[in-house]
Amino acid sequence: MHSVDDDRRPRPSAQQTARERNGVLLMLAGATAIGSMGLAAGGTAGALLGAQLTHTSAGAGLPPGLLVVGSAAGALLIARQTARGRRGRGLMLGYLLGAVGAVLVVGAAVMRSLPLLLVGSTVLGTANSAIFMTRYAALDAAAETDRGRALGTVFFSTAVGAIVSPMLMGPSGTLAEAVGLPRLTGLYLVATAAFGVSALFFSGMSPPRVPRLGRGASVLAHGGDAGAAETDGRRPGSARGAAVAGLRGALHDVRTRLALAALTAGNFVMVGLMAVAPLHLVTHGSGLDLTGTLIALHVAGMFGPSPVSGRLADRFGATRVVLIGGVLLAATGGAGVVIDDRGVPAMACHLLVLGVGWNFMIVGGSALLMAGVPESLRPHAEGIGEVVMGVGAAVASPVVGVAAALGGYGMFSLAGTVVAIGVLVFARRVASRS
């Protein structure tokens, strides 16, 4: 029986037609769109559950913080599988574990168990890493001159589910109550189904067991230096040593350092603000339906501009895209300092621009990261990129919980502004050298 582990198909050749490439991109985009339906569970519902079970606003940052810890662990798992030529298996495992995590959180809400909520949130994070790391598969599927567009296409597909899922907070909560579950578990039920379907999708694409899905197998089987080591007789230990040495060398490239700084800072600012935004909205009188709509607007800003930011990276360079993102995030943080009591319209604009700034930082940073490392090391760099994003988010979540207790929404906004300005200065220096 042919298994995922046995699949060692080569990377798509340079002669692969544009139609075939677009077909693979559409399949990746479809799987990402479905999986992204579960994104709002950990961020939006998780923050509210954390505050509810801890009986303090500071607890709102705990589930999102552990979500990104799980996402970082999932990124390492997927990167390891990718380096062995098993990207599809890694993505499948990420989604499958995420579905398990969602079930654990539902159980935690029923039993009112904070420890189980934290464990479930951590495991849930692996699906987030699968969603976001699919963008690197898109880079593999694209021609060298079209990688920004490909990345933007798959990233844009995330908007389909990610925009809809916060808007399901009210309806899914009603459904959860109808079957005897706590209202806040509704989005986790959605996540369980979405992650499960995406796991099945990659299971069918990778072997390939399903002929039409099998066109993407060559992309999902692409591996780096470690994958080659398994087939050319080198010991895994020596291959890992060579990879570590190569990555250290890549860090001397200023593009790589800027890319990692952009990914870290972008997630620090966005995750930090969004960890406290749902609680801020609810405590200022917004119901779950309005809160879900405003979060959906923010998510539209996160993923909607992806085709534009991707094409800008192709045409003008990823460094300039990072610059734009830094300007937007710095402006957003500054506005957040004074926006506390300005009403729903001001908050809606604030969350939208926050999402757009994050998009430019992540798209630009991802493209810059891949440009700064050798092709054989890209699977390892993908994992490092996701880990530093997780570090940024993990640091932000507890900080914003304390900030919310001490000084409200504006307190963390000020910290976010300082971080964004730091990356902006760095990006300006890199741009002036090129």
PDB file of C-alpha atoms in Angstrom, residues 256-266 365 423:
ATOM      1  CA  THR A 256      17.129  37.342   6.516  1.00  0.00           C
ATOM      2  CA  ARG A 257      17.496  39.382   9.698  1.00  0.00           C
ATOM      3  CA  LEU A 258      14.951  41.942   8.517  1.00  0.00           C
ATOM      4  CA  ALA A 259      12.550  39.168   7.509  1.00  0.00           C
ATOM      5  CA  LEU A 260      12.701  37.583  10.972  1.00  0.00           C
ATOM      6  CA  ALA A 261      12.311  40.983  12.642  1.00  0.00           C
ATOM      7  CA  ALA A 262       9.259  41.783  10.491  1.00  0.00           C
ATOM      8  CA  LEU A 263       7.598  38.425  11.187  1.00  0.00           C
ATOM      9  CA  THR A 264       8.221  38.742  14.927  1.00  0.00           C
ATOM     10  CA  ALA A 265       7.137  42.369  15.274  1.00  0.00           C
ATOM     11  CA  GLY A 266       4.114  42.017  13.005  1.00  0.00           C
ATOM     12  CA  GLY A 365       8.743  39.220   5.574  1.00  0.00           C
ATOM     13  CA  VAL A 423      11.317  47.500  12.442  1.00  0.00           C
TER      14      VAL A 423
END
